[in-house]
Short mmCIF file of C-alpha atoms in Angstrom, two decimals:
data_model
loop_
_atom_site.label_atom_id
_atom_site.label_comp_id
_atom_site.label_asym_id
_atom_site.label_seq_id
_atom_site.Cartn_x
_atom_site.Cartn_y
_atom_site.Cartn_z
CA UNK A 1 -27.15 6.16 -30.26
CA UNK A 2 -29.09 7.42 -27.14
CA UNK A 3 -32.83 8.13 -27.11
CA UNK A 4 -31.55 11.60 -25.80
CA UNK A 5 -29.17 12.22 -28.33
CA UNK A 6 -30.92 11.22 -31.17
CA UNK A 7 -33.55 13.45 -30.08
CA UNK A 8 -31.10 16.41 -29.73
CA UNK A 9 -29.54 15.84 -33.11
CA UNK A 10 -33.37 15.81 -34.85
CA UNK A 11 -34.11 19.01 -33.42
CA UNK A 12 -31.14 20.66 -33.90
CA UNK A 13 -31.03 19.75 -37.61
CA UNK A 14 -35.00 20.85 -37.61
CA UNK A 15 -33.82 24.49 -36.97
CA UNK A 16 -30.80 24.94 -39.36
CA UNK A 17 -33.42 23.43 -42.19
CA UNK A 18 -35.93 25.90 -41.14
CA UNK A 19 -33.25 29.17 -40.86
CA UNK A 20 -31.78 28.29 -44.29
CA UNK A 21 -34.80 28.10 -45.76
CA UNK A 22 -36.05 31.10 -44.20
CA UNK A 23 -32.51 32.79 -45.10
CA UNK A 24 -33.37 32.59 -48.78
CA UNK A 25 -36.17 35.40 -48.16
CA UNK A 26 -33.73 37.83 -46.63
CA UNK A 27 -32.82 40.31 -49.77
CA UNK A 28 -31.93 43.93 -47.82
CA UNK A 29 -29.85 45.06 -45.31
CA UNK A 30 -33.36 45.82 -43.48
CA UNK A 31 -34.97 42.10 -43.37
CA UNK A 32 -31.87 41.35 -41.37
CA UNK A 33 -30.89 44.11 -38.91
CA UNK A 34 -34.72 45.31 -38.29
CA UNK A 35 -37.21 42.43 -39.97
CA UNK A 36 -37.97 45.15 -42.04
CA UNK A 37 -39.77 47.30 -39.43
CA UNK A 38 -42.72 44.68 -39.87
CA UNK A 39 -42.77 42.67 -35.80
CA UNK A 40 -46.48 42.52 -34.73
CA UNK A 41 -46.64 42.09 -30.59
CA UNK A 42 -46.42 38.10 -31.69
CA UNK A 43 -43.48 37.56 -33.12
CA UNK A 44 -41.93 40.10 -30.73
CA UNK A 45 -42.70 38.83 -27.77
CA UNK A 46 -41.36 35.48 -29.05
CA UNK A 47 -38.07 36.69 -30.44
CA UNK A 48 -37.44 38.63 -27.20
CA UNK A 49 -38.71 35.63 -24.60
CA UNK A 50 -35.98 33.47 -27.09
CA UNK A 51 -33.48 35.68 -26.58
CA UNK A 52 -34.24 36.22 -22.52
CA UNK A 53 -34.99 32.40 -21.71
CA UNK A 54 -31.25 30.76 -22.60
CA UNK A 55 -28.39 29.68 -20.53
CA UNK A 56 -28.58 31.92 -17.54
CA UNK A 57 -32.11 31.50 -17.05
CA UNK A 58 -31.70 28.01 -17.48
CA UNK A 59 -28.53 25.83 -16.60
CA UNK A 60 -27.07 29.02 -14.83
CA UNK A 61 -30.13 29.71 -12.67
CA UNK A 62 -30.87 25.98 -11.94
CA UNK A 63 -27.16 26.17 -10.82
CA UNK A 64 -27.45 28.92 -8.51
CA UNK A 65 -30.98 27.95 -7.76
CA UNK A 66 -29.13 24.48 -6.46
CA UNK A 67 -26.64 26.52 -4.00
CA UNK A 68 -28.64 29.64 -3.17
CA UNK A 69 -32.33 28.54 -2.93
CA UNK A 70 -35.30 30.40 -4.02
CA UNK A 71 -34.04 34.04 -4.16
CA UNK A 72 -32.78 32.77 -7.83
CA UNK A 73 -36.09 33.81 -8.60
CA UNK A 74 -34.56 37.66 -8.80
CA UNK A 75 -32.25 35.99 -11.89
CA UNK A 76 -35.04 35.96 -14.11
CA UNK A 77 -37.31 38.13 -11.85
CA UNK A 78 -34.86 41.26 -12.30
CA UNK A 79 -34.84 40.51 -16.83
CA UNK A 80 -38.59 40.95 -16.11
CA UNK A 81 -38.72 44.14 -14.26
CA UNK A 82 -36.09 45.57 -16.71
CA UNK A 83 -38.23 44.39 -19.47
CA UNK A 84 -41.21 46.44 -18.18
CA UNK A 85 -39.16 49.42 -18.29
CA UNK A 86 -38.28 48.63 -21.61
CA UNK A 87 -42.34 47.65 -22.98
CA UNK A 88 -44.46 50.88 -21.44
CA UNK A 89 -41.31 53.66 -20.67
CA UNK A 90 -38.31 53.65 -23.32
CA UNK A 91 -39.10 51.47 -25.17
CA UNK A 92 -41.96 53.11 -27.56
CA UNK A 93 -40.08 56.04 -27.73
CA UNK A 94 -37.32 54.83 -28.81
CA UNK A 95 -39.16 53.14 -31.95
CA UNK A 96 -40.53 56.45 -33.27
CA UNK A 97 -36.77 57.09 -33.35
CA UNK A 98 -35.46 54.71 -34.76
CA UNK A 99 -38.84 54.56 -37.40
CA UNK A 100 -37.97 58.20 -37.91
CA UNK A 101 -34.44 57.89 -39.00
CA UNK A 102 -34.25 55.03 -40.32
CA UNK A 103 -31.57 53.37 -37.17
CA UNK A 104 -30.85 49.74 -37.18
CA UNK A 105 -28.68 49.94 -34.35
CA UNK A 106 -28.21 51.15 -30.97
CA UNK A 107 -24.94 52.42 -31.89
CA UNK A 108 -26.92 54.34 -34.76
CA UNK A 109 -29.43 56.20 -31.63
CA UNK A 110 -25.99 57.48 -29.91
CA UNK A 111 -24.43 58.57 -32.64
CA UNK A 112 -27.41 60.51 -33.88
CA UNK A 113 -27.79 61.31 -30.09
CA UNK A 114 -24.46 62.78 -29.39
CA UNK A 115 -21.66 61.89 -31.37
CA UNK A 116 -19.84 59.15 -33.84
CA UNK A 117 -16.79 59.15 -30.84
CA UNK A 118 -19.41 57.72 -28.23
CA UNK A 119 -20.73 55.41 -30.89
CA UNK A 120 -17.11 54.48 -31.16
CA UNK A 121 -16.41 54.12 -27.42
CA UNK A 122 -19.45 52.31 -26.90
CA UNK A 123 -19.14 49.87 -29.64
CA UNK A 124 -15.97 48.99 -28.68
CA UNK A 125 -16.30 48.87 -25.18
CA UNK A 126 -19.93 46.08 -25.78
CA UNK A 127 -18.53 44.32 -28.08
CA UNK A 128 -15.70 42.45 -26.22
CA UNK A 129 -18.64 42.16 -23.26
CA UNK A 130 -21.07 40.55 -25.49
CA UNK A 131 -18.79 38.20 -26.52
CA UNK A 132 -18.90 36.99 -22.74
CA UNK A 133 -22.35 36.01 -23.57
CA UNK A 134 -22.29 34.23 -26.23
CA UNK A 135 -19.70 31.81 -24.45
CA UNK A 136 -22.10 31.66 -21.74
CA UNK A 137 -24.51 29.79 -24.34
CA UNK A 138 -22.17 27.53 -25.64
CA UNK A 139 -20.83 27.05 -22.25
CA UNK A 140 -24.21 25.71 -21.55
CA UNK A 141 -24.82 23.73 -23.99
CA UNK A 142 -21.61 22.18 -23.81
CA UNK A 143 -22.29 21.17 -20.47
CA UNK A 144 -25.73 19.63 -21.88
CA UNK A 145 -23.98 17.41 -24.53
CA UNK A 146 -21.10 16.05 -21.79
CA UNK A 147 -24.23 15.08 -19.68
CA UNK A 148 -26.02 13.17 -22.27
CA UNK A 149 -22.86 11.36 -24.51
CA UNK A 150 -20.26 11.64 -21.78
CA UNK A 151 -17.85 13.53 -24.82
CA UNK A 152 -16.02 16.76 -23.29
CA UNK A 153 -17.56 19.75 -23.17
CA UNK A 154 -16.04 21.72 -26.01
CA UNK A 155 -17.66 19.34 -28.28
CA UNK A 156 -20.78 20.54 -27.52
CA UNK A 157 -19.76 23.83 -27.29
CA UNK A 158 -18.39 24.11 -31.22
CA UNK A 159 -22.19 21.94 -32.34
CA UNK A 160 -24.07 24.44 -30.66
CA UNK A 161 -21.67 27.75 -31.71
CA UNK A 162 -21.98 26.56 -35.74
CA UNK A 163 -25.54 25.60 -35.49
CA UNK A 164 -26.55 29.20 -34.41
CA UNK A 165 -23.96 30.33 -37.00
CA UNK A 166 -25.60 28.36 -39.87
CA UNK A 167 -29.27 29.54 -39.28
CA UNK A 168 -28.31 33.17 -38.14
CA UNK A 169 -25.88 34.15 -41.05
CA UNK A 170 -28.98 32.90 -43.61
CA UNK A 171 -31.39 35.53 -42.59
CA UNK A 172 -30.45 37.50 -39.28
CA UNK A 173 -33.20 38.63 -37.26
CA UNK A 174 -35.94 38.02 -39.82
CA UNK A 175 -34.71 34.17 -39.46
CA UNK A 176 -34.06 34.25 -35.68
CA UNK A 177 -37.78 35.87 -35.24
CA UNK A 178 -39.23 32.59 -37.03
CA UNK A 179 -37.49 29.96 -35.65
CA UNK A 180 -37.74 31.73 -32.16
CA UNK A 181 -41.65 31.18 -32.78
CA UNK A 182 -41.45 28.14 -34.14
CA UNK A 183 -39.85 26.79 -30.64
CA UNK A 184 -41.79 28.60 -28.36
CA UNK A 185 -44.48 27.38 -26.95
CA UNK A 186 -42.89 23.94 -26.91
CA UNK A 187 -39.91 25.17 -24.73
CA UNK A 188 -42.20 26.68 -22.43
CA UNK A 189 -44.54 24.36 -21.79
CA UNK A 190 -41.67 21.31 -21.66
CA UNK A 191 -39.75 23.50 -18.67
CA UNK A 192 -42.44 24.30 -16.89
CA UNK A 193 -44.44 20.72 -16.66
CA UNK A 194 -40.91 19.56 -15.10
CA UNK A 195 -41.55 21.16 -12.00
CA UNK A 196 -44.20 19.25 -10.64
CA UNK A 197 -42.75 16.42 -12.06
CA UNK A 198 -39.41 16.67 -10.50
CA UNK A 199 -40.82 17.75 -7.32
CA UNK A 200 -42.70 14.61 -6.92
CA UNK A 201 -39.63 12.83 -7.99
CA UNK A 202 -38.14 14.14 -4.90
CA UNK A 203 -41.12 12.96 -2.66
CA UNK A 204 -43.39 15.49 -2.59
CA UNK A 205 -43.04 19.67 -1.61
CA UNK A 206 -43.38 18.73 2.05
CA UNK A 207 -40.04 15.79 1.56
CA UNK A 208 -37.95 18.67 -0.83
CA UNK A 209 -38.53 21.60 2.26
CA UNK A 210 -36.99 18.70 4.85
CA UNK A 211 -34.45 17.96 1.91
CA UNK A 212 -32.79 20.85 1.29
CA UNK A 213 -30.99 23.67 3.64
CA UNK A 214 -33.18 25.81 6.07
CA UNK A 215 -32.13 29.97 6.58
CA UNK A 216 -31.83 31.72 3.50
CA UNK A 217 -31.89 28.75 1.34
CA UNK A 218 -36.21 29.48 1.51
CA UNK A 219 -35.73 33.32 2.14
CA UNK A 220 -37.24 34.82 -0.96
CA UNK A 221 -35.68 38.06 -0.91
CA UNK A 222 -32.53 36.70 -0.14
CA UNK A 223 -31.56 37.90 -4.09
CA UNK A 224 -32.56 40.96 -4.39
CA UNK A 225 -29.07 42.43 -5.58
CA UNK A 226 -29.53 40.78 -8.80
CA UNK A 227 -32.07 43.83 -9.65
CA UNK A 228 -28.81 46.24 -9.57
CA UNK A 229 -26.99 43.64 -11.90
CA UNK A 230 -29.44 42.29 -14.48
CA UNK A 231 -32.37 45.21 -14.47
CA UNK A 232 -30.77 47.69 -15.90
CA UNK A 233 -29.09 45.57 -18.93
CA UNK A 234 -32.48 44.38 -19.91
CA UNK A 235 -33.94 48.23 -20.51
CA UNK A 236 -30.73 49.26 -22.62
CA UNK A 237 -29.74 46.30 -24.04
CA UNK A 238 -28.64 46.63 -27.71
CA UNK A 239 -30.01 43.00 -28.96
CA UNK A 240 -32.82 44.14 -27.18
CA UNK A 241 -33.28 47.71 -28.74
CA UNK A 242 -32.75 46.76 -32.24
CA UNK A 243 -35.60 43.65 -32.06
CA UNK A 244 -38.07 46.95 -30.65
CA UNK A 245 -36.70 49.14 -33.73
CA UNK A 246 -38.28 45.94 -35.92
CA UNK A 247 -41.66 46.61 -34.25
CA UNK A 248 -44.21 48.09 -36.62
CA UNK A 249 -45.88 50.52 -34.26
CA UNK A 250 -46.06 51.49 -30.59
CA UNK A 251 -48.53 48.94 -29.68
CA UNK A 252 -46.49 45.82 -30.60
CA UNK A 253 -43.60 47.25 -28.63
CA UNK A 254 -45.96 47.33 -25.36
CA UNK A 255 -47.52 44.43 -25.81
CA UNK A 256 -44.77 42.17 -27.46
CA UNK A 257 -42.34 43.29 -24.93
CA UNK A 258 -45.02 43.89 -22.04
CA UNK A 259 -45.95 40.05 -22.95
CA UNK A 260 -42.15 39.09 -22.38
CA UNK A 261 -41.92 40.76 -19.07
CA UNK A 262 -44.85 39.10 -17.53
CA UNK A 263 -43.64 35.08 -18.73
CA UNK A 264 -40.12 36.12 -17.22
CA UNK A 265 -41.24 37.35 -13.72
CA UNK A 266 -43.50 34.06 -13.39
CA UNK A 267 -41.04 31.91 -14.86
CA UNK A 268 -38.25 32.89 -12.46
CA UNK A 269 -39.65 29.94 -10.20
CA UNK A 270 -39.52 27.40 -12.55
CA UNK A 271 -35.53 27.21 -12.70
CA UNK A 272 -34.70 27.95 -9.00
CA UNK A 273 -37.04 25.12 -8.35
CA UNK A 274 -35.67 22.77 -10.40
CA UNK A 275 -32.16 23.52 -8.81
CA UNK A 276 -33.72 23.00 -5.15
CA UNK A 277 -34.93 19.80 -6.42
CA UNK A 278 -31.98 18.65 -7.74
CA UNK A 279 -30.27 19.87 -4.23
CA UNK A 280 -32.99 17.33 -2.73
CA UNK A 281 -32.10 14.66 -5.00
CA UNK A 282 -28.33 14.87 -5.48
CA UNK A 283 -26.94 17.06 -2.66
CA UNK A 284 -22.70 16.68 -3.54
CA UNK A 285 -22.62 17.71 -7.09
CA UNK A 286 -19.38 18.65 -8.08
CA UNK A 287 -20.80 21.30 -10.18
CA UNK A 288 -23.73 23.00 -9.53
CA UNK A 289 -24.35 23.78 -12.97
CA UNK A 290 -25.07 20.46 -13.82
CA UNK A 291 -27.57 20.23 -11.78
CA UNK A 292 -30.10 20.51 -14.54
CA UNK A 293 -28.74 18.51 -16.76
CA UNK A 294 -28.27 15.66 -14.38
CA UNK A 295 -32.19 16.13 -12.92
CA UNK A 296 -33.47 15.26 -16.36
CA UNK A 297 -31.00 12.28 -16.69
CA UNK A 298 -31.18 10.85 -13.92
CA UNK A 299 -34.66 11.36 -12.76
CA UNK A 300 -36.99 11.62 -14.84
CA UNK A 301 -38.47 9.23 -17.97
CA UNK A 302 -36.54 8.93 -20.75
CA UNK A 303 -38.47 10.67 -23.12
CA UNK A 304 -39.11 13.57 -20.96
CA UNK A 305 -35.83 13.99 -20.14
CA UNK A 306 -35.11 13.36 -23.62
CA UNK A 307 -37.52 16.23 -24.70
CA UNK A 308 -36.56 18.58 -22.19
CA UNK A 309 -32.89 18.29 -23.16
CA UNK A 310 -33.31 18.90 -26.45
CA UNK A 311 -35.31 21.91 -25.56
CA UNK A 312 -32.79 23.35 -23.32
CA UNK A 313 -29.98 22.78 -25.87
CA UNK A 314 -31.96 24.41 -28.61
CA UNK A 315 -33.05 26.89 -26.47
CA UNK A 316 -29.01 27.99 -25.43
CA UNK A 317 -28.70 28.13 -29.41
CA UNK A 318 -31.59 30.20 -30.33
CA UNK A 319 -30.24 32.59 -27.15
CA UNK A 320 -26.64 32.55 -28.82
CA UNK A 321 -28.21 33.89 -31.94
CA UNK A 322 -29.63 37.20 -30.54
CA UNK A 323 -25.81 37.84 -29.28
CA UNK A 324 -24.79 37.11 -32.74
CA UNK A 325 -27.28 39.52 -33.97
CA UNK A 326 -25.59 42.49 -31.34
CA UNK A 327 -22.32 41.03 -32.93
CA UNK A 328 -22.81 41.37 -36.68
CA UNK A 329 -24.73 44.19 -36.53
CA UNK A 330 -22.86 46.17 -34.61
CA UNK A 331 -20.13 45.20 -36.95
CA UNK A 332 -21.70 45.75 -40.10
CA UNK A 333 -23.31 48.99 -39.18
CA UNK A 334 -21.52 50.36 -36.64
CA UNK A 335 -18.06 50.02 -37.41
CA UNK A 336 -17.86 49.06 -41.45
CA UNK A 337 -20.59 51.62 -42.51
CA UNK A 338 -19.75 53.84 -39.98
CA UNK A 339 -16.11 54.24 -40.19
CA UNK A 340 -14.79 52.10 -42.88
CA UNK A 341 -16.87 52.60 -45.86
CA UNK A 342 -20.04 55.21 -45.30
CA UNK A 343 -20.95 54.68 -48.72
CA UNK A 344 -21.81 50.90 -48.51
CA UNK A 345 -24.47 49.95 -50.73
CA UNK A 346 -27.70 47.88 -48.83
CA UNK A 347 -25.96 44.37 -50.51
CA UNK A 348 -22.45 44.88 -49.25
CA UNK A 349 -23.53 45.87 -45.45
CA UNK A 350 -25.30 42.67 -45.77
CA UNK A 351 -22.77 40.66 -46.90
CA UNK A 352 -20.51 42.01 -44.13
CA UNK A 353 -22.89 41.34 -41.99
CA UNK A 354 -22.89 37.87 -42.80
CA UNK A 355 -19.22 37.39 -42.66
CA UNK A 356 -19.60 38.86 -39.29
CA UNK A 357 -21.82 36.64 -37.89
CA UNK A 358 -19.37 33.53 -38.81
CA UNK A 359 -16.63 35.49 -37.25
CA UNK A 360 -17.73 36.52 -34.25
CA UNK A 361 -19.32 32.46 -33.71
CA UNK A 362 -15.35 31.88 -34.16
CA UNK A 363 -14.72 34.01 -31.03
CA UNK A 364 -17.70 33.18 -28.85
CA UNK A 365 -16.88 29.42 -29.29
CA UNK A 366 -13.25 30.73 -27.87
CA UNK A 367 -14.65 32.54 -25.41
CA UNK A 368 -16.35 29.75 -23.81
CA UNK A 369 -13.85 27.38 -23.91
CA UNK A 370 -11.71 29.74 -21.79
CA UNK A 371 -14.43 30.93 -19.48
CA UNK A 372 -14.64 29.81 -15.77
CA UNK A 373 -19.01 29.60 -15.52
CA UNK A 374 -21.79 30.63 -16.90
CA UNK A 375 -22.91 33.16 -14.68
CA UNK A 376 -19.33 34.40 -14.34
CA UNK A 377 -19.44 35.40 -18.29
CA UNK A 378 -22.72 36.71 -17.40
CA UNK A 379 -21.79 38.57 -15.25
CA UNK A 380 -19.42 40.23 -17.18
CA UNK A 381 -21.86 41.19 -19.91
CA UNK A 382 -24.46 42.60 -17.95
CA UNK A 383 -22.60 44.76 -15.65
CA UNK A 384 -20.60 46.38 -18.88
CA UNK A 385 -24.23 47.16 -20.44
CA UNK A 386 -26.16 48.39 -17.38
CA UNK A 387 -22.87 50.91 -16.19
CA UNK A 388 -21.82 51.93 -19.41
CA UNK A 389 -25.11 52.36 -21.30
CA UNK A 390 -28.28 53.13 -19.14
CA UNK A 391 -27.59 56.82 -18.33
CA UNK A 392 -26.61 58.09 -21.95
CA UNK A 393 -29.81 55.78 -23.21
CA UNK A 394 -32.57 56.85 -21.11
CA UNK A 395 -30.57 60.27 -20.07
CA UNK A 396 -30.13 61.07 -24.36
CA UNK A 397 -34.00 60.04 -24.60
CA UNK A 398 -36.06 62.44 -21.66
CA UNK A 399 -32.61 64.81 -20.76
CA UNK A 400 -32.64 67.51 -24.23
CA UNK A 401 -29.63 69.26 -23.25
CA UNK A 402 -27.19 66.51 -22.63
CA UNK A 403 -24.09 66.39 -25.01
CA UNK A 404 -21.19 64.04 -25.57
CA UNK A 405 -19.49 65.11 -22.78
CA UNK A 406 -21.93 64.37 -20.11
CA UNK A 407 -22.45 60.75 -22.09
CA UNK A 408 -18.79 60.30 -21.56
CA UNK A 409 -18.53 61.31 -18.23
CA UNK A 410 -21.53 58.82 -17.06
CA UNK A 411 -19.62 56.14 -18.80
CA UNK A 412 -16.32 56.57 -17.60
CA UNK A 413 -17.62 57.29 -13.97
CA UNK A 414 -19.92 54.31 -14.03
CA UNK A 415 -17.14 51.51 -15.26
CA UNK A 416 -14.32 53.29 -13.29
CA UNK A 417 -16.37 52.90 -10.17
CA UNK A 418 -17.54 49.50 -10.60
CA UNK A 419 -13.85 48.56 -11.65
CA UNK A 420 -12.36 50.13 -8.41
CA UNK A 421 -14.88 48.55 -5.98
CA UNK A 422 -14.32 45.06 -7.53
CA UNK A 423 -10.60 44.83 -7.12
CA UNK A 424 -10.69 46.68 -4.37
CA UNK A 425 -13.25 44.17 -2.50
CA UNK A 426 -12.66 40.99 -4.43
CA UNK A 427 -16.28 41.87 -5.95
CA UNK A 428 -18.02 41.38 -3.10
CA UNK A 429 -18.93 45.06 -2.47
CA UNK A 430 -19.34 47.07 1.06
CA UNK A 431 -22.33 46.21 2.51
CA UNK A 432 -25.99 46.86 0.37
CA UNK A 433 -23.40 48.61 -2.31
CA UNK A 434 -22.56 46.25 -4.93
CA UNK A 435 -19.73 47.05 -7.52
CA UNK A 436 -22.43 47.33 -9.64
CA UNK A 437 -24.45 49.47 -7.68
CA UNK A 438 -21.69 51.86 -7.52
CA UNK A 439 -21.30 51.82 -10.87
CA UNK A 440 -24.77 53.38 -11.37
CA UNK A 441 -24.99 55.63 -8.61
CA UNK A 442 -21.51 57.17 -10.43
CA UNK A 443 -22.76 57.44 -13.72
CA UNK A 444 -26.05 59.18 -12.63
CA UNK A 445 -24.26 61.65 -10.77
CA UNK A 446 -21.76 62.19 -13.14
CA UNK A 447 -24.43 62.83 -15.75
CA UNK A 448 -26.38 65.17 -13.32
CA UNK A 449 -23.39 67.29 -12.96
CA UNK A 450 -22.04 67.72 -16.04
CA UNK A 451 -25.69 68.27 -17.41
CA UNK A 452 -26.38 71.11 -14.75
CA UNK A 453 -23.47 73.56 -15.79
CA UNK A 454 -25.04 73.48 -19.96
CA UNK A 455 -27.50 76.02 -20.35
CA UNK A 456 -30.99 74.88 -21.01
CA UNK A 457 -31.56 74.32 -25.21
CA UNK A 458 -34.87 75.98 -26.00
CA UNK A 459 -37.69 72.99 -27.34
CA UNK A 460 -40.50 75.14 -29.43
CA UNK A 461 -42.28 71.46 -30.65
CA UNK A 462 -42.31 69.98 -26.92
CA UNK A 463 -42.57 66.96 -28.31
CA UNK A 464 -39.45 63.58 -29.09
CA UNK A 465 -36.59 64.10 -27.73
CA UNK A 466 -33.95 66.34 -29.41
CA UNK A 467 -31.58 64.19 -31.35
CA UNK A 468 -29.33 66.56 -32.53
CA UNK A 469 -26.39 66.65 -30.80
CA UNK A 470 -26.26 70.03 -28.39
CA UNK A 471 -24.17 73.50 -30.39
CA UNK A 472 -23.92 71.14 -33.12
CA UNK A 473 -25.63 71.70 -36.56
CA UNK A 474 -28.28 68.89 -36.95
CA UNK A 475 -28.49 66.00 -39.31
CA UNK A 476 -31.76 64.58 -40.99
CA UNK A 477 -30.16 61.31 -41.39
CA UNK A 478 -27.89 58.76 -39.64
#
C-alpha cells in the first residue's frame, strides 16, 4: 500500500470515528437540522468555509484554473461576495426569523412566507438540483482515488459517497459542524503552503508567466460572469440558510459568515494558481481536472503530496455532507412533516431524517457516475438556486406586500428565461447576457410587476418583515 493511500484511508477512517461518536449526542430533531440554535461565529464560520471549500473550489477550479488562467479567481471570488451578502444583509434577519418561529428549513421561511404550494414547488424543483452537487463531490473525489491507486473512478466515488453517509446520518449538522472544525485549519493551511511550493517546482513565478499562455490566460477580469452564476446561490442557498438558523444570535451570523467570506475571496488564488502551475508543468493533460491531482503526484514530495491528497479527498467529503444536510432535511421537514404526516413527533422526523440521508447518498453516488464534469453538475445546481430562489428570498424578506403569486411568477420567469436562452444559444448566451443573467433580470421584473398592481399592506410595528402570507389569516407557527 502507497504512502498516499495509506494516508487517505487513516484520515478518512479518523472522521467516521469522530461523526459516530459525535452522533451518539444527537437526541432531537433540533441538534440535527439547526445544532440546536447554539453556533457561536467559530464553529460557523468553520461549518460554512467546509461546506464552501470542496470540489469546485478545488479539483474543479484547479481545472478551469489550468485552461482559463487567473480569472478562476471569480470561482471562489463570486462564493465570497455572495457570502457577504449573506453575513451583514439577509442573513441576520433571516435568523430572528427563523429564532422566532422556530424554522429549520428554508422551505419552512417560504412556506410561512407565502404559501405550502411554493414550499412545494421549490422543494421539488432544489432537490433534483442539489443532487447535481453532491455528484460533483464524489465526482471529485473519485477522480482523487484513480490518481493515487490507478482503480476507476467510481470506486472512489462510492468510498467517499458512504463515508459522508456514515458520519452525517449519526448526528447531522451538529456532527458535520465538529468534524468541519476539527479539519479546518489543517486543510487550509496544507492548500495554501502548495502554492509557493508548486510554483517553485515549476521554476520560479518569472519561468510559470513564460510557461503558460499569454492574452487572457493573465487577464484577471477575464471571469467576471461567474458573479451572475455563483453570487447569487451563495446568499439564498438552503444548506447555507439553515447552518445561519443554527447561529445563536446576530453577531455569530456576521462574524461566522463575515469570517467565511473574507478566507473565500483570498483563497480564490490559491486554486487558479495551482492549475496555472500545473499548465506550466504538464501542458497536454487529457483532463484538465486532473490537473490537481496529478501536481501533487507528480511534483511534489511524497508526504506533501500525500498530505495534501488526503486533505482534498476529505475535504470533497465533508462538502458532500452539507448537500446531504439540504437533502435530508428538506426531506424530513419539508416534504414528510409537511405533507405526509404534520403530526410527526421530534423522534420520528429524526429518524426520517436519517433514512434520508442514506437515501439520497444512494442517488448522489448515481448522479456522479452519470455526470459529464464537475463544474458541469455545478453548474446545474447553482443556476437552479440563484434563478429560482433569490427574488422570493430577499424579495419575501424587505418586499411586505408580496404574495404567492408574485413568488411564482419570479420563479417561473427566472428558470423559463434561463431555459430558453440556453437551448436557444447552446448556453453560451448573447453577448454580456448570460443564460443566467437572463434568468435574474426575468425574475426581478417579474416580481416588480406583479408586486406593483397589490395594494400596499399597512405595517403599524415597522419593524421584521411581515410573514404572513398577504389576505391570508396569519399563523403563529410553522
Amino acid at each position: 500500500m502507497s504512502l498516499h493511500l495509506a494516508l487517505l484511508l487513516a484520515y478518512l477512517g479518523l472522521q467516521v470515528g469522530i461523526g459516530l461518536w459525535l452522533g451518539r449526542r444527537v437526541k432531537t430533531a433540533s441538534d440535527f437540522f439547526v445544532a440546536g440554535r447554539r453556533l457561536g461565529p467559530g464553529l460557523l464560520f468553520a461549518t460554512m468555509i467546509a461546506g464552501n471549500i470542496g470540489a469546485g473550489t478545488t479539483i474543479g477550479a484547479a481545472g478551469e484554473g489550468y485552461r482559463s488562467g487567473i480569472g478562476t479567481w471569480w470561482w471562489v471570488g463570486s462564493a465570497g461576495i455572495g457570502s457577504l451578502v449573506l453575513a451583514f444583509i439577509v442573513g441576520p434577519r433571516l435568523r430572528r426569523v427563523a429564532a422566532d418561529l422556530g424554522l429549520r428549513t428554508a422551505g419552512d421561511f417560504l412556506e410561512r412566507r407565502y404559501d405550502p404550494s411554493v414550499r412545494t414547488a421549490v422543494t421539488a424543483l432544489l432537490w433534483l438540483g442539489t443532487l447535481s452537487i453532491l455528484g460533483a463531490q464524489l465526482i471529485a473525489a473519485g477522480k482523487i482515488l484513480h490518481v493515487v491507486t490507478g482503480l476507476p473512478p467510481v470506486v472512489g466515488i462510492v468510498l467517499s459517497g458512504a463515508v459522508a453517509v456514515a458520519y452525517f446520518s449519526a448526528g447531522g449538522l451538529m456532527t458535520a459542524v465538529w468534524v468541519n472544525l476539527i479539519q479546518l485549519g489543517f486543510e487550509v493551511a496544507v492548500l495554501c503552503v502548495l502554492v509557493p511550493l508548486s510554483i517553485a517546482q515549476a521554476g520560479g513565478w518569472d519561468a510559470l508567466v513564460a510557461r503558460t499562455p499569454g492574452g487572457d490566460y493573465w487577464n484577471f477580469w477575464s471571469g467576471w460572469r461567474y458573479l451572475i452564476l455563483l453570487g447569487p446561490a451563495f446568499v439564498v442557498s438552503p444548506g447555507l440558510i439553515q447552518k445561519v438558523y443554527g447561529a445563536r444570535d446576530d453577531r455569530a451570523v456576521r462574524v461566522g459568515v463575515g469570517l467565511n467570506a473574507g478566507l473565500l475571496l483570498a483563497f480564490g488564488f490559491v486554486p487558479a494558481l495551482l492549475g496555472m502551475t500545473a499548465r506550466a508543468l504538464h501542458p497536454a493533460l487529457p483532463d484538465q481536472e486532473l490537473a490537481l491531482p496529478t501536481l501533487l503526484m507528480s511534483d511534489l514530495s511524497p508526504v506533501v503530496g500525500a498530505m495534501a491528497l488526503a486533505v482534498l479527498f476529505t475535504t470533497d467529503v465533508n462538502t458532500a455532507d452539507t448537500v446531504l444536510f439540504m437533502l435530508s432535511t428538506s426531506l424530513a421537514q419539508d416534504l414528510y412533516r409537511g405533507y405526509v404526516h404534520p403530526g410527526a413527533s421530534d423522534e420520528r422526523v429524526l429518524k426520517v431524517a436519517r433514512v434520508s440521508a442514506i437515501a439520497s447518498g444512494t442517488l448522489g453516488i448515481l448522479a456522479a457516475i452519470l455526470a459529464a464534469s464537475i463544474l458541469d453538475a455545478l453548474t446545474i445546481f447553482y443556476t437552479l438556486v440563484g434563478v429560482s430562489l433569490l427574488v422570493p428570498i430577499v424579495g419575501g424578506l424587505f418586499v411586505r406586500r408580496a404574495g404567492k403569486v408574485e413568488a411564482f411568477g419570479s420563479m417561473a420567469a427566472g428558470v423559463g428565461a434561463t431555459l430558453a436562452l440556453h437551448l436557444a444559444t447552446g448556453g453560451k448566451g448573447v453577448g454580456v447576457v448570460s443564460p443566467a443573467l437572463a434568468g435574474h433580470l426575468a425574475a426581478v421584473v417579474a416580481f416588480a410587476l406583479l408586486t406593483s398592481r397589490r395594494p400596499a399592506i399597512p405595517d403599524p410595528e415597522r419593524g421584521e418583515p411581515r410573514l404572513a402570507r398577504p389576505n391570508r389569516r396569519p399563523r403563529s407557527t410553522v
